[in-house]
């Protein structure tokens, strides 16, 4: 996961650098164009426009692949659960490739390109919702099944809320982009540039928040252990072996898998 996190950071930074370059180029050289910087920057045949979109697609693919991997781990490496997300990811990769290829053609079909772009946004949004839903449901159902055998709230439900809160940023942004794309609003280009850093922020915020929670809980457990005082008439007790039920074992296993997959 650290390698994916580093790659996402590099992609987002490179994407931002290209946009800054395009901004300077558009208003330094593009002001001489007949229709001004707007038309100059919207030309899809320039190398920096194509590179910008490739970086966007790469970041989306990395984020979706990481979400599918986390879903696969949480569902005990069950391939049946991630069949649909993998199909959607494959569709997105093919659609993104077709969009980039359309930019390089001598005759650029705007109608076909807009349909491909809208399809790409739609599949990305649905894929994000499905993966987050599958992960959240798996965590919640394990938490519920182990409720009768657990003292306290347990750590799984807090991981679920971290997942939902962190993923909400990306899902809401993708939904806004999808709506603006259907309406053919020019403001969609502003939201489009948010997606690349948002995907990286979502991925890393889940990792960081789950890790911080694990460290905080470990510190609280250590503090509680230090506060134990042996009173008169008491004696140290030895550990005894108990047979855990399947529900408790499932919660422990899923809790461990959740922490490992998110960190």
Tab-separated table of C-alpha atoms in Angstrom:
chain	number	residue	atom	x	y	z
A	1	UNK	CA	0.000	0.000	0.000
A	2	UNK	CA	2.900	2.376	0.633
A	3	UNK	CA	4.050	2.005	-2.963
A	4	UNK	CA	0.543	2.812	-4.251
A	5	UNK	CA	0.385	5.798	-1.912
A	6	UNK	CA	3.712	7.102	-3.214
A	7	UNK	CA	2.650	6.569	-6.834
A	8	UNK	CA	-0.609	8.435	-6.225
A	9	UNK	CA	1.283	11.329	-4.644
A	10	UNK	CA	3.628	11.500	-7.640
A	11	UNK	CA	0.722	11.353	-10.118
A	12	UNK	CA	-1.226	14.090	-8.326
A	13	UNK	CA	1.859	16.303	-8.087
A	14	UNK	CA	2.738	15.769	-11.751
A	15	UNK	CA	-0.867	16.502	-12.727
A	16	UNK	CA	-0.784	19.751	-10.758
A	17	UNK	CA	2.518	20.722	-12.390
A	18	UNK	CA	1.089	20.138	-15.870
A	19	UNK	CA	-1.940	22.269	-15.043
A	20	UNK	CA	0.281	25.099	-13.792
A	21	UNK	CA	2.322	24.818	-16.994
A	22	UNK	CA	-0.846	24.944	-19.096
A	23	UNK	CA	-2.080	27.960	-17.157
A	24	UNK	CA	1.124	29.899	-17.766
A	25	UNK	CA	1.294	28.762	-21.379
A	26	UNK	CA	-2.329	29.646	-22.045
A	27	UNK	CA	-2.164	33.165	-20.689
A	28	UNK	CA	1.377	33.880	-21.891
A	29	UNK	CA	1.133	32.487	-25.434
A	30	UNK	CA	-2.575	31.783	-25.776
A	31	UNK	CA	-3.596	35.431	-25.477
A	32	UNK	CA	-2.353	35.835	-29.052
A	33	UNK	CA	-4.819	33.190	-30.288
A	34	UNK	CA	-7.869	34.468	-32.204
A	35	UNK	CA	-10.333	33.470	-29.450
A	36	UNK	CA	-8.052	33.914	-26.459
A	37	UNK	CA	-6.653	31.517	-23.814
A	38	UNK	CA	-9.906	29.552	-23.372
A	39	UNK	CA	-9.846	28.134	-26.898
A	40	UNK	CA	-6.094	27.601	-26.731
A	41	UNK	CA	-6.336	25.561	-23.520
A	42	UNK	CA	-9.342	23.552	-24.716
A	43	UNK	CA	-7.520	22.220	-27.769
A	44	UNK	CA	-7.447	18.431	-27.144
A	45	UNK	CA	-4.681	17.770	-29.663
A	46	UNK	CA	-1.877	19.403	-27.676
A	47	UNK	CA	0.570	17.099	-25.900
A	48	UNK	CA	-0.031	18.678	-22.484
A	49	UNK	CA	-3.808	18.240	-22.794
A	50	UNK	CA	-3.405	14.531	-23.617
A	51	UNK	CA	-0.823	14.044	-20.850
A	52	UNK	CA	-3.124	15.728	-18.334
A	53	UNK	CA	-5.967	13.361	-19.194
A	54	UNK	CA	-3.660	10.313	-19.087
A	55	UNK	CA	-2.578	11.280	-15.567
A	56	UNK	CA	-6.228	11.691	-14.589
A	57	UNK	CA	-7.073	8.221	-15.915
A	58	UNK	CA	-4.025	6.694	-14.245
A	59	UNK	CA	-4.997	8.133	-10.868
A	60	UNK	CA	-8.562	6.897	-11.242
A	61	UNK	CA	-7.333	3.420	-12.154
A	62	UNK	CA	-4.968	3.297	-9.164
A	63	UNK	CA	-7.688	4.415	-6.765
A	64	UNK	CA	-10.242	1.944	-8.121
A	65	UNK	CA	-7.735	-0.936	-8.121
A	66	UNK	CA	-6.771	-0.197	-4.509
A	67	UNK	CA	-10.450	-0.100	-3.488
A	68	UNK	CA	-11.076	-3.450	-5.212
A	69	UNK	CA	-8.065	-4.961	-3.464
A	70	UNK	CA	-9.296	-3.782	-0.073
A	71	UNK	CA	-12.744	-5.207	-0.824
A	72	UNK	CA	-11.197	-8.535	-1.831
A	73	UNK	CA	-9.190	-8.714	1.404
A	74	UNK	CA	-12.148	-7.809	3.625
A	75	UNK	CA	-14.313	-10.461	1.992
A	76	UNK	CA	-11.755	-13.162	2.861
A	77	UNK	CA	-10.198	-13.206	-0.627
A	78	UNK	CA	-13.498	-14.151	-2.268
A	79	UNK	CA	-13.183	-13.459	-6.002
A	80	UNK	CA	-16.930	-13.701	-6.588
A	81	UNK	CA	-17.503	-10.490	-4.653
A	82	UNK	CA	-15.128	-8.414	-6.779
A	83	UNK	CA	-16.127	-9.770	-10.214
A	84	UNK	CA	-18.434	-6.818	-10.958
A	85	UNK	CA	-15.955	-4.158	-9.736
A	86	UNK	CA	-13.208	-5.734	-11.863
A	87	UNK	CA	-15.499	-5.665	-14.918
A	88	UNK	CA	-16.301	-2.000	-14.278
A	89	UNK	CA	-12.604	-1.192	-13.842
A	90	UNK	CA	-11.823	-2.928	-17.144
A	91	UNK	CA	-14.573	-0.909	-18.844
A	92	UNK	CA	-13.078	2.286	-17.450
A	93	UNK	CA	-9.592	1.424	-18.681
A	94	UNK	CA	-10.912	0.674	-22.185
A	95	UNK	CA	-13.063	3.818	-22.248
A	96	UNK	CA	-10.184	5.982	-21.051
A	97	UNK	CA	-7.924	4.540	-23.726
A	98	UNK	CA	-10.511	5.256	-26.409
A	99	UNK	CA	-10.834	8.858	-25.214
A	100	UNK	CA	-7.068	9.410	-25.348
A	101	UNK	CA	-6.916	7.775	-28.785
A	102	UNK	CA	-9.729	10.011	-30.048
A	103	UNK	CA	-7.687	13.101	-29.212
A	104	UNK	CA	-4.873	12.004	-31.502
A	105	UNK	CA	-7.093	11.493	-34.561
A	106	UNK	CA	-6.981	14.050	-37.329
A	107	UNK	CA	-10.773	14.390	-37.338
A	108	UNK	CA	-12.041	14.852	-33.785
A	109	UNK	CA	-15.656	13.713	-33.237
A	110	UNK	CA	-16.984	15.849	-30.381
A	111	UNK	CA	-20.266	13.939	-29.984
A	112	UNK	CA	-18.615	10.518	-29.688
A	113	UNK	CA	-15.964	11.912	-27.375
A	114	UNK	CA	-18.552	13.464	-25.044
A	115	UNK	CA	-20.432	10.175	-24.867
A	116	UNK	CA	-17.256	8.308	-23.993
A	117	UNK	CA	-16.364	10.861	-21.335
A	118	UNK	CA	-19.845	10.700	-19.781
A	119	UNK	CA	-19.641	6.895	-19.767
A	120	UNK	CA	-16.263	7.080	-18.056
A	121	UNK	CA	-17.586	9.386	-15.330
A	122	UNK	CA	-20.668	7.197	-14.815
A	123	UNK	CA	-18.690	3.971	-14.457
A	124	UNK	CA	-16.196	5.627	-12.102
A	125	UNK	CA	-18.988	6.859	-9.835
A	126	UNK	CA	-20.784	3.502	-9.772
A	127	UNK	CA	-17.510	1.669	-9.103
A	128	UNK	CA	-16.706	3.919	-6.144
A	129	UNK	CA	-20.162	3.440	-4.638
A	130	UNK	CA	-20.047	-0.346	-5.065
A	131	UNK	CA	-16.593	-0.826	-3.511
A	132	UNK	CA	-17.314	1.436	-0.548
A	133	UNK	CA	-20.693	-0.228	-0.067
A	134	UNK	CA	-19.211	-3.736	-0.134
A	135	UNK	CA	-16.459	-2.851	2.337
A	136	UNK	CA	-18.851	-1.054	4.696
A	137	UNK	CA	-21.399	-3.872	4.581
A	138	UNK	CA	-18.751	-6.504	5.302
A	139	UNK	CA	-17.458	-4.585	8.310
A	140	UNK	CA	-20.956	-3.871	9.627
A	141	UNK	CA	-22.252	-7.438	9.246
A	142	UNK	CA	-19.201	-8.835	11.056
A	143	UNK	CA	-19.652	-6.281	13.834
A	144	UNK	CA	-23.338	-7.191	14.185
A	145	UNK	CA	-22.766	-10.956	14.236
A	146	UNK	CA	-20.195	-10.623	17.021
A	147	UNK	CA	-22.275	-8.204	19.134
A	148	UNK	CA	-23.449	-10.905	21.571
A	149	UNK	CA	-19.910	-12.108	22.228
A	150	UNK	CA	-18.116	-8.782	22.534
A	151	UNK	CA	-17.659	-6.417	25.461
A	152	UNK	CA	-17.883	-2.802	24.399
A	153	UNK	CA	-18.446	-1.210	21.013
A	154	UNK	CA	-15.527	-2.874	19.226
A	155	UNK	CA	-13.133	-1.299	16.717
A	156	UNK	CA	-14.802	-2.448	13.496
A	157	UNK	CA	-17.633	0.069	13.580
A	158	UNK	CA	-15.179	2.960	13.934
A	159	UNK	CA	-13.199	1.661	10.929
A	160	UNK	CA	-16.428	1.549	8.943
A	161	UNK	CA	-17.187	5.200	9.720
A	162	UNK	CA	-13.631	6.202	8.816
A	163	UNK	CA	-14.075	4.451	5.478
A	164	UNK	CA	-17.433	6.111	4.739
A	165	UNK	CA	-16.352	9.596	5.815
A	166	UNK	CA	-13.106	9.482	3.836
A	167	UNK	CA	-14.687	8.025	0.697
A	168	UNK	CA	-17.536	10.556	0.793
A	169	UNK	CA	-15.215	13.283	-0.496
A	170	UNK	CA	-14.405	11.371	-3.682
A	171	UNK	CA	-17.934	10.066	-4.237
A	172	UNK	CA	-19.537	13.508	-3.866
A	173	UNK	CA	-16.973	15.077	-6.202
A	174	UNK	CA	-17.535	12.365	-8.830
A	175	UNK	CA	-21.304	12.804	-8.535
A	176	UNK	CA	-21.039	16.566	-9.069
A	177	UNK	CA	-18.796	15.990	-12.088
A	178	UNK	CA	-21.255	13.457	-13.512
A	179	UNK	CA	-24.221	15.818	-13.142
A	180	UNK	CA	-22.345	18.748	-14.692
A	181	UNK	CA	-21.221	16.504	-17.542
A	182	UNK	CA	-24.808	15.480	-18.316
A	183	UNK	CA	-25.828	19.143	-18.263
A	184	UNK	CA	-22.853	20.073	-20.476
A	185	UNK	CA	-21.875	22.855	-18.084
A	186	UNK	CA	-18.449	24.438	-18.547
A	187	UNK	CA	-17.948	24.341	-14.775
A	188	UNK	CA	-17.361	20.602	-15.120
A	189	UNK	CA	-13.818	21.351	-16.196
A	190	UNK	CA	-13.157	22.949	-12.814
A	191	UNK	CA	-14.502	19.920	-10.941
A	192	UNK	CA	-12.588	17.607	-13.278
A	193	UNK	CA	-9.278	18.979	-12.018
A	194	UNK	CA	-10.324	18.177	-8.440
A	195	UNK	CA	-10.632	14.455	-9.092
A	196	UNK	CA	-6.932	13.587	-9.405
A	197	UNK	CA	-5.865	14.986	-6.004
A	198	UNK	CA	-9.150	13.889	-4.396
A	199	UNK	CA	-8.518	10.219	-5.252
A	200	UNK	CA	-5.093	10.376	-3.603
A	201	UNK	CA	-6.459	12.232	-0.565
A	202	UNK	CA	-9.225	9.642	-0.116
A	203	UNK	CA	-6.853	6.689	-0.323
A	204	UNK	CA	-4.289	8.150	2.075
A	205	UNK	CA	-6.804	9.602	4.538
A	206	UNK	CA	-8.252	6.121	5.121
A	207	UNK	CA	-4.769	4.708	5.669
A	208	UNK	CA	-3.660	7.496	8.009
A	209	UNK	CA	-6.869	7.618	10.060
A	210	UNK	CA	-7.012	3.843	10.587
A	211	UNK	CA	-3.341	3.810	11.599
A	212	UNK	CA	-3.820	6.702	14.033
A	213	UNK	CA	-6.810	4.974	15.570
A	214	UNK	CA	-4.798	1.761	16.031
A	215	UNK	CA	-2.001	3.721	17.742
A	216	UNK	CA	-4.507	5.538	19.957
A	217	UNK	CA	-6.183	2.290	21.018
A	218	UNK	CA	-2.799	0.690	21.698
A	219	UNK	CA	-1.885	3.667	23.901
A	220	UNK	CA	-5.157	3.432	25.816
A	221	UNK	CA	-4.649	-0.288	26.412
A	222	UNK	CA	-1.135	0.345	27.712
A	223	UNK	CA	-2.422	3.095	30.006
A	224	UNK	CA	-5.162	0.854	31.371
A	225	UNK	CA	-2.631	-1.902	32.026
A	226	UNK	CA	-0.342	0.517	33.913
A	227	UNK	CA	-3.228	1.667	36.111
A	228	UNK	CA	-3.960	-1.834	37.430
A	229	UNK	CA	-3.168	-2.050	41.183
A	230	UNK	CA	-2.904	-5.302	43.127
A	231	UNK	CA	-4.942	-4.939	46.365
A	232	UNK	CA	-4.615	-6.818	49.646
A	233	UNK	CA	-5.948	-10.323	49.384
A	234	UNK	CA	-5.675	-10.360	45.618
A	235	UNK	CA	-3.256	-12.477	43.658
A	236	UNK	CA	-2.035	-12.535	40.068
A	237	UNK	CA	-4.086	-14.804	37.872
A	238	UNK	CA	-2.653	-17.020	35.215
A	239	UNK	CA	-3.993	-17.025	31.694
A	240	UNK	CA	-6.585	-19.650	30.967
A	241	UNK	CA	-7.428	-21.111	27.610
A	242	UNK	CA	-10.952	-20.599	26.315
A	243	UNK	CA	-12.641	-21.764	23.148
A	244	UNK	CA	-13.765	-18.728	21.133
A	245	UNK	CA	-16.916	-18.975	19.110
A	246	UNK	CA	-16.834	-18.610	15.370
A	247	UNK	CA	-18.366	-15.121	15.567
A	248	UNK	CA	-15.557	-13.832	17.782
A	249	UNK	CA	-12.948	-15.461	15.568
A	250	UNK	CA	-14.561	-13.884	12.508
A	251	UNK	CA	-14.530	-10.432	14.086
A	252	UNK	CA	-10.885	-10.734	15.119
A	253	UNK	CA	-9.898	-11.990	11.686
A	254	UNK	CA	-11.846	-9.274	9.889
A	255	UNK	CA	-10.542	-6.614	12.254
A	256	UNK	CA	-6.995	-7.718	11.520
A	257	UNK	CA	-7.633	-7.848	7.778
A	258	UNK	CA	-9.288	-4.425	7.837
A	259	UNK	CA	-6.340	-2.832	9.598
A	260	UNK	CA	-3.831	-4.533	7.279
A	261	UNK	CA	-5.704	-3.658	4.076
A	262	UNK	CA	-6.168	-0.003	5.031
A	263	UNK	CA	-2.604	0.491	6.241
